[in-house]
């Protein structure tokens, strides 16, 4: 698949990201993900390693022949992202228009995650804040929306895949982890996403999910990621 993005929710240490990078590269991922600036719901939880984390991410990706992606939360962080291949805009920042306008002037791909309370049309307009600035390389990422259903963390809106395909020329990928909130649902949802026409997947992978500093419950072990790739295909 065009984008098989895998890695931890957050970069926690040099050792952690190196181990995960090696495992996901062996299983066939082409992009290593990992957050260094984490927009957490609570200000009292782990906020990410910042600049130091990005350095570990870039080095781990390079050592394993991968590209890397990380979330940028504010335009002032741009210099720190110099060696990061793909900039990610998180769900909570989908309508941070000042950030989007700045990313429209950059010469690298931007993953634009769908706001969990935003319609597809609002999402496509947000993407145009980037493309109209000159940067046409936007990858939309469906990651679940908030509904009345509470058996999953969010509701994965796979309708978004064919709808976006019919209304836009942009690539769209699916992140089943943040939608499900539980790793056990990730493989079936990944299959469904690819069947719906997704251009790729973003999967959270952690070498020790039980002790992850964020999103452990929805993170696959390297062995389960390998299983996902064998069942879904590369
Ligand atoms: C993430 O990718 O780790 C993340 C914070 O995702 P989202 O912005 O979709 O919540
Ligand atoms: Mn996460």
PDB file of N, CA, C and O in Angstrom, residues 4-52:
ATOM      1  N   UNK A   4       2.069   2.885   4.650  1.00  0.00           N
ATOM      2  CA  UNK A   4       1.899   1.985   5.797  1.00  0.00           C
ATOM      3  C   UNK A   4       2.715   2.628   6.919  1.00  0.00           C
ATOM      4  O   UNK A   4       3.930   2.461   7.015  1.00  0.00           O
ATOM      5  N   UNK A   5       2.004   3.427   7.699  1.00  0.00           N
ATOM      6  CA  UNK A   5       2.641   4.257   8.724  1.00  0.00           C
ATOM      7  C   UNK A   5       2.480   3.561  10.075  1.00  0.00           C
ATOM      8  O   UNK A   5       1.360   3.202  10.451  1.00  0.00           O
ATOM      9  N   UNK A   6       3.574   3.357  10.771  1.00  0.00           N
ATOM     10  CA  UNK A   6       3.487   2.653  12.049  1.00  0.00           C
ATOM     11  C   UNK A   6       4.498   3.208  13.029  1.00  0.00           C
ATOM     12  O   UNK A   6       5.544   3.724  12.644  1.00  0.00           O
ATOM     13  N   UNK A   7       4.155   3.079  14.305  1.00  0.00           N
ATOM     14  CA  UNK A   7       5.065   3.554  15.352  1.00  0.00           C
ATOM     15  C   UNK A   7       4.266   3.900  16.588  1.00  0.00           C
ATOM     16  O   UNK A   7       3.041   3.823  16.595  1.00  0.00           O
ATOM     17  N   UNK A   8       4.966   4.303  17.629  1.00  0.00           N
ATOM     18  CA  UNK A   8       4.287   4.573  18.894  1.00  0.00           C
ATOM     19  C   UNK A   8       3.455   5.847  18.843  1.00  0.00           C
ATOM     20  O   UNK A   8       3.703   6.727  18.010  1.00  0.00           O
ATOM     21  N   UNK A   9       2.515   5.940  19.772  1.00  0.00           N
ATOM     22  CA  UNK A   9       1.787   7.196  19.907  1.00  0.00           C
ATOM     23  C   UNK A   9       2.816   8.293  20.180  1.00  0.00           C
ATOM     24  O   UNK A   9       2.883   9.278  19.466  1.00  0.00           O
ATOM     25  N   UNK A  10       3.636   8.066  21.204  1.00  0.00           N
ATOM     26  CA  UNK A  10       4.644   9.059  21.576  1.00  0.00           C
ATOM     27  C   UNK A  10       6.036   8.444  21.592  1.00  0.00           C
ATOM     28  O   UNK A  10       6.206   7.281  21.980  1.00  0.00           O
ATOM     29  N   UNK A  11       7.008   9.234  21.190  1.00  0.00           N
ATOM     30  CA  UNK A  11       8.409   8.827  21.344  1.00  0.00           C
ATOM     31  C   UNK A  11       8.710   8.963  22.834  1.00  0.00           C
ATOM     32  O   UNK A  11       8.531  10.041  23.409  1.00  0.00           O
ATOM     33  N   UNK A  12       9.147   7.866  23.446  1.00  0.00           N
ATOM     34  CA  UNK A  12       9.375   7.881  24.899  1.00  0.00           C
ATOM     35  C   UNK A  12      10.854   7.853  25.262  1.00  0.00           C
ATOM     36  O   UNK A  12      11.239   8.344  26.329  1.00  0.00           O
ATOM     37  N   UNK A  13      11.664   7.246  24.412  1.00  0.00           N
ATOM     38  CA  UNK A  13      13.112   7.196  24.656  1.00  0.00           C
ATOM     39  C   UNK A  13      13.781   6.784  23.349  1.00  0.00           C
ATOM     40  O   UNK A  13      13.126   6.282  22.428  1.00  0.00           O
ATOM     41  N   UNK A  14      15.100   6.967  23.309  1.00  0.00           N
ATOM     42  CA  UNK A  14      15.855   6.582  22.119  1.00  0.00           C
ATOM     43  C   UNK A  14      15.730   5.070  21.891  1.00  0.00           C
ATOM     44  O   UNK A  14      15.505   4.609  20.777  1.00  0.00           O
ATOM     45  N   UNK A  15      15.839   4.332  22.979  1.00  0.00           N
ATOM     46  CA  UNK A  15      15.779   2.862  22.896  1.00  0.00           C
ATOM     47  C   UNK A  15      14.400   2.411  22.391  1.00  0.00           C
ATOM     48  O   UNK A  15      14.288   1.560  21.514  1.00  0.00           O
ATOM     49  N   UNK A  16      13.358   3.005  22.952  1.00  0.00           N
ATOM     50  CA  UNK A  16      11.996   2.615  22.563  1.00  0.00           C
ATOM     51  C   UNK A  16      11.762   2.834  21.073  1.00  0.00           C
ATOM     52  O   UNK A  16      11.294   1.937  20.365  1.00  0.00           O
ATOM     53  N   UNK A  17      12.115   4.013  20.562  1.00  0.00           N
ATOM     54  CA  UNK A  17      11.811   4.295  19.149  1.00  0.00           C
ATOM     55  C   UNK A  17      12.698   3.454  18.235  1.00  0.00           C
ATOM     56  O   UNK A  17      12.260   3.006  17.173  1.00  0.00           O
ATOM     57  N   UNK A  18      13.931   3.200  18.649  1.00  0.00           N
ATOM     58  CA  UNK A  18      14.814   2.359  17.831  1.00  0.00           C
ATOM     59  C   UNK A  18      14.284   0.938  17.721  1.00  0.00           C
ATOM     60  O   UNK A  18      14.263   0.358  16.625  1.00  0.00           O
ATOM     61  N   UNK A  19      13.844   0.393  18.834  1.00  0.00           N
ATOM     62  CA  UNK A  19      13.326  -0.984  18.812  1.00  0.00           C
ATOM     63  C   UNK A  19      12.081  -1.081  17.938  1.00  0.00           C
ATOM     64  O   UNK A  19      11.939  -1.990  17.131  1.00  0.00           O
ATOM     65  N   UNK A  20      11.192  -0.116  18.104  1.00  0.00           N
ATOM     66  CA  UNK A  20       9.939  -0.161  17.327  1.00  0.00           C
ATOM     67  C   UNK A  20      10.225   0.061  15.841  1.00  0.00           C
ATOM     68  O   UNK A  20       9.646  -0.610  14.978  1.00  0.00           O
ATOM     69  N   UNK A  21      11.141   0.974  15.540  1.00  0.00           N
ATOM     70  CA  UNK A  21      11.475   1.257  14.127  1.00  0.00           C
ATOM     71  C   UNK A  21      11.962  -0.011  13.433  1.00  0.00           C
ATOM     72  O   UNK A  21      11.546  -0.324  12.303  1.00  0.00           O
ATOM     73  N   UNK A  22      12.813  -0.733  14.110  1.00  0.00           N
ATOM     74  CA  UNK A  22      13.368  -1.952  13.522  1.00  0.00           C
ATOM     75  C   UNK A  22      12.255  -2.968  13.252  1.00  0.00           C
ATOM     76  O   UNK A  22      12.172  -3.555  12.170  1.00  0.00           O
ATOM     77  N   UNK A  23      11.394  -3.128  14.221  1.00  0.00           N
ATOM     78  CA  UNK A  23      10.302  -4.111  14.085  1.00  0.00           C
ATOM     79  C   UNK A  23       9.334  -3.736  12.961  1.00  0.00           C
ATOM     80  O   UNK A  23       8.963  -4.580  12.152  1.00  0.00           O
ATOM     81  N   UNK A  24       8.913  -2.474  12.929  1.00  0.00           N
ATOM     82  CA  UNK A  24       7.910  -2.120  11.901  1.00  0.00           C
ATOM     83  C   UNK A  24       8.522  -2.122  10.502  1.00  0.00           C
ATOM     84  O   UNK A  24       7.853  -2.459   9.524  1.00  0.00           O
ATOM     85  N   UNK A  25       9.810  -1.777  10.420  1.00  0.00           N
ATOM     86  CA  UNK A  25      10.486  -1.832   9.112  1.00  0.00           C
ATOM     87  C   UNK A  25      10.548  -3.282   8.638  1.00  0.00           C
ATOM     88  O   UNK A  25      10.265  -3.582   7.470  1.00  0.00           O
ATOM     89  N   UNK A  26      10.861  -4.191   9.542  1.00  0.00           N
ATOM     90  CA  UNK A  26      10.921  -5.619   9.178  1.00  0.00           C
ATOM     91  C   UNK A  26       9.577  -6.140   8.705  1.00  0.00           C
ATOM     92  O   UNK A  26       9.507  -7.023   7.864  1.00  0.00           O
ATOM     93  N   UNK A  27       8.509  -5.579   9.253  1.00  0.00           N
ATOM     94  CA  UNK A  27       7.176  -6.050   8.854  1.00  0.00           C
ATOM     95  C   UNK A  27       6.667  -5.375   7.585  1.00  0.00           C
ATOM     96  O   UNK A  27       5.604  -5.740   7.092  1.00  0.00           O
ATOM     97  N   UNK A  28       7.369  -4.356   7.094  1.00  0.00           N
ATOM     98  CA  UNK A  28       6.974  -3.746   5.821  1.00  0.00           C
ATOM     99  C   UNK A  28       6.418  -2.341   5.880  1.00  0.00           C
ATOM    100  O   UNK A  28       5.930  -1.822   4.877  1.00  0.00           O
ATOM    101  N   UNK A  29       6.504  -1.689   7.037  1.00  0.00           N
ATOM    102  CA  UNK A  29       6.044  -0.292   7.091  1.00  0.00           C
ATOM    103  C   UNK A  29       6.966   0.568   6.224  1.00  0.00           C
ATOM    104  O   UNK A  29       8.137   0.222   6.019  1.00  0.00           O
ATOM    105  N   UNK A  30       6.440   1.679   5.715  1.00  0.00           N
ATOM    106  CA  UNK A  30       7.325   2.581   4.964  1.00  0.00           C
ATOM    107  C   UNK A  30       7.509   3.932   5.653  1.00  0.00           C
ATOM    108  O   UNK A  30       8.383   4.712   5.280  1.00  0.00           O
ATOM    109  N   UNK A  31       6.709   4.210   6.670  1.00  0.00           N
ATOM    110  CA  UNK A  31       6.854   5.465   7.423  1.00  0.00           C
ATOM    111  C   UNK A  31       6.809   5.148   8.918  1.00  0.00           C
ATOM    112  O   UNK A  31       5.941   4.398   9.369  1.00  0.00           O
ATOM    113  N   UNK A  32       7.729   5.759   9.659  1.00  0.00           N
ATOM    114  CA  UNK A  32       7.746   5.621  11.119  1.00  0.00           C
ATOM    115  C   UNK A  32       7.039   6.831  11.719  1.00  0.00           C
ATOM    116  O   UNK A  32       7.383   7.974  11.414  1.00  0.00           O
ATOM    117  N   UNK A  33       6.038   6.594  12.551  1.00  0.00           N
ATOM    118  CA  UNK A  33       5.363   7.686  13.236  1.00  0.00           C
ATOM    119  C   UNK A  33       5.824   7.750  14.696  1.00  0.00           C
ATOM    120  O   UNK A  33       6.361   6.787  15.244  1.00  0.00           O
ATOM    121  N   UNK A  34       5.558   8.888  15.323  1.00  0.00           N
ATOM    122  CA  UNK A  34       5.864   9.045  16.746  1.00  0.00           C
ATOM    123  C   UNK A  34       5.674  10.502  17.106  1.00  0.00           C
ATOM    124  O   UNK A  34       6.178  11.388  16.420  1.00  0.00           O
ATOM    125  N   UNK A  35       4.921  10.738  18.173  1.00  0.00           N
ATOM    126  CA  UNK A  35       4.648  12.113  18.581  1.00  0.00           C
ATOM    127  C   UNK A  35       5.710  12.626  19.542  1.00  0.00           C
ATOM    128  O   UNK A  35       6.142  11.909  20.451  1.00  0.00           O
ATOM    129  N   UNK A  36       6.126  13.861  19.329  1.00  0.00           N
ATOM    130  CA  UNK A  36       7.080  14.525  20.228  1.00  0.00           C
ATOM    131  C   UNK A  36       6.376  15.675  20.952  1.00  0.00           C
ATOM    132  O   UNK A  36       6.745  16.044  22.060  1.00  0.00           O
ATOM    133  N   UNK A  37       5.376  16.241  20.293  1.00  0.00           N
ATOM    134  CA  UNK A  37       4.545  17.289  20.896  1.00  0.00           C
ATOM    135  C   UNK A  37       3.142  16.699  20.973  1.00  0.00           C
ATOM    136  O   UNK A  37       2.458  16.568  19.955  1.00  0.00           O
ATOM    137  N   UNK A  38       2.737  16.301  22.166  1.00  0.00           N
ATOM    138  CA  UNK A  38       1.480  15.576  22.295  1.00  0.00           C
ATOM    139  C   UNK A  38       0.362  16.472  22.822  1.00  0.00           C
ATOM    140  O   UNK A  38       0.450  16.975  23.941  1.00  0.00           O
ATOM    141  N   UNK A  39      -0.682  16.684  22.026  1.00  0.00           N
ATOM    142  CA  UNK A  39      -1.817  17.472  22.514  1.00  0.00           C
ATOM    143  C   UNK A  39      -2.724  16.596  23.377  1.00  0.00           C
ATOM    144  O   UNK A  39      -3.708  16.049  22.906  1.00  0.00           O
ATOM    145  N   UNK A  40      -2.368  16.395  24.639  1.00  0.00           N
ATOM    146  CA  UNK A  40      -3.120  15.485  25.499  1.00  0.00           C
ATOM    147  C   UNK A  40      -4.373  16.151  26.057  1.00  0.00           C
ATOM    148  O   UNK A  40      -4.384  17.354  26.324  1.00  0.00           O
ATOM    149  N   UNK A  41      -5.400  15.359  26.267  1.00  0.00           N
ATOM    150  CA  UNK A  41      -6.654  15.869  26.810  1.00  0.00           C
ATOM    151  C   UNK A  41      -6.422  16.490  28.191  1.00  0.00           C
ATOM    152  O   UNK A  41      -6.977  17.535  28.516  1.00  0.00           O
ATOM    153  N   UNK A  42      -5.566  15.848  28.992  1.00  0.00           N
ATOM    154  CA  UNK A  42      -5.261  16.389  30.323  1.00  0.00           C
ATOM    155  C   UNK A  42      -3.855  16.973  30.353  1.00  0.00           C
ATOM    156  O   UNK A  42      -2.913  16.356  29.854  1.00  0.00           O
ATOM    157  N   UNK A  43      -3.698  18.151  30.947  1.00  0.00           N
ATOM    158  CA  UNK A  43      -2.362  18.751  31.019  1.00  0.00           C
ATOM    159  C   UNK A  43      -1.442  18.035  32.007  1.00  0.00           C
ATOM    160  O   UNK A  43      -0.257  18.347  32.084  1.00  0.00           O
ATOM    161  N   UNK A  44      -1.987  17.078  32.748  1.00  0.00           N
ATOM    162  CA  UNK A  44      -1.180  16.398  33.768  1.00  0.00           C
ATOM    163  C   UNK A  44      -0.588  15.081  33.272  1.00  0.00           C
ATOM    164  O   UNK A  44       0.063  14.374  34.018  1.00  0.00           O
ATOM    165  N   UNK A  45      -0.855  14.723  32.002  1.00  0.00           N
ATOM    166  CA  UNK A  45      -0.296  13.483  31.457  1.00  0.00           C
ATOM    167  C   UNK A  45       0.932  13.820  30.597  1.00  0.00           C
ATOM    168  O   UNK A  45       1.187  14.994  30.307  1.00  0.00           O
ATOM    169  N   UNK A  46       1.671  12.794  30.208  1.00  0.00           N
ATOM    170  CA  UNK A  46       2.917  12.954  29.431  1.00  0.00           C
ATOM    171  C   UNK A  46       2.705  13.826  28.190  1.00  0.00           C
ATOM    172  O   UNK A  46       1.852  13.534  27.360  1.00  0.00           O
ATOM    173  N   UNK A  47       3.501  14.853  28.066  1.00  0.00           N
ATOM    174  CA  UNK A  47       3.309  15.828  26.980  1.00  0.00           C
ATOM    175  C   UNK A  47       4.267  15.623  25.800  1.00  0.00           C
ATOM    176  O   UNK A  47       4.223  16.367  24.829  1.00  0.00           O
ATOM    177  N   UNK A  48       5.152  14.631  25.908  1.00  0.00           N
ATOM    178  CA  UNK A  48       6.086  14.350  24.810  1.00  0.00           C
ATOM    179  C   UNK A  48       7.480  14.877  25.090  1.00  0.00           C
ATOM    180  O   UNK A  48       7.660  15.760  25.934  1.00  0.00           O
ATOM    181  N   UNK A  49       8.458  14.337  24.340  1.00  0.00           N
ATOM    182  CA  UNK A  49       9.862  14.710  24.575  1.00  0.00           C
ATOM    183  C   UNK A  49      10.298  15.946  23.802  1.00  0.00           C
ATOM    184  O   UNK A  49      11.442  16.375  23.931  1.00  0.00           O
ATOM    185  N   UNK A  50       9.406  16.482  22.961  1.00  0.00           N
ATOM    186  CA  UNK A  50       9.751  17.694  22.223  1.00  0.00           C
ATOM    187  C   UNK A  50      10.930  17.482  21.282  1.00  0.00           C
ATOM    188  O   UNK A  50      11.064  16.428  20.655  1.00  0.00           O
ATOM    189  N   UNK A  51      11.801  18.478  21.215  1.00  0.00           N
ATOM    190  CA  UNK A  51      12.920  18.481  20.263  1.00  0.00           C
ATOM    191  C   UNK A  51      13.778  17.214  20.348  1.00  0.00           C
ATOM    192  O   UNK A  51      14.172  16.637  19.331  1.00  0.00           O
ATOM    193  N   UNK A  52      14.049  16.787  21.568  1.00  0.00           N
ATOM    194  CA  UNK A  52      14.867  15.590  21.776  1.00  0.00           C
ATOM    195  C   UNK A  52      14.189  14.367  21.127  1.00  0.00           C
ATOM    196  O   UNK A  52      14.824  13.556  20.455  1.00  0.00           O
TER     197      UNK A  52
END
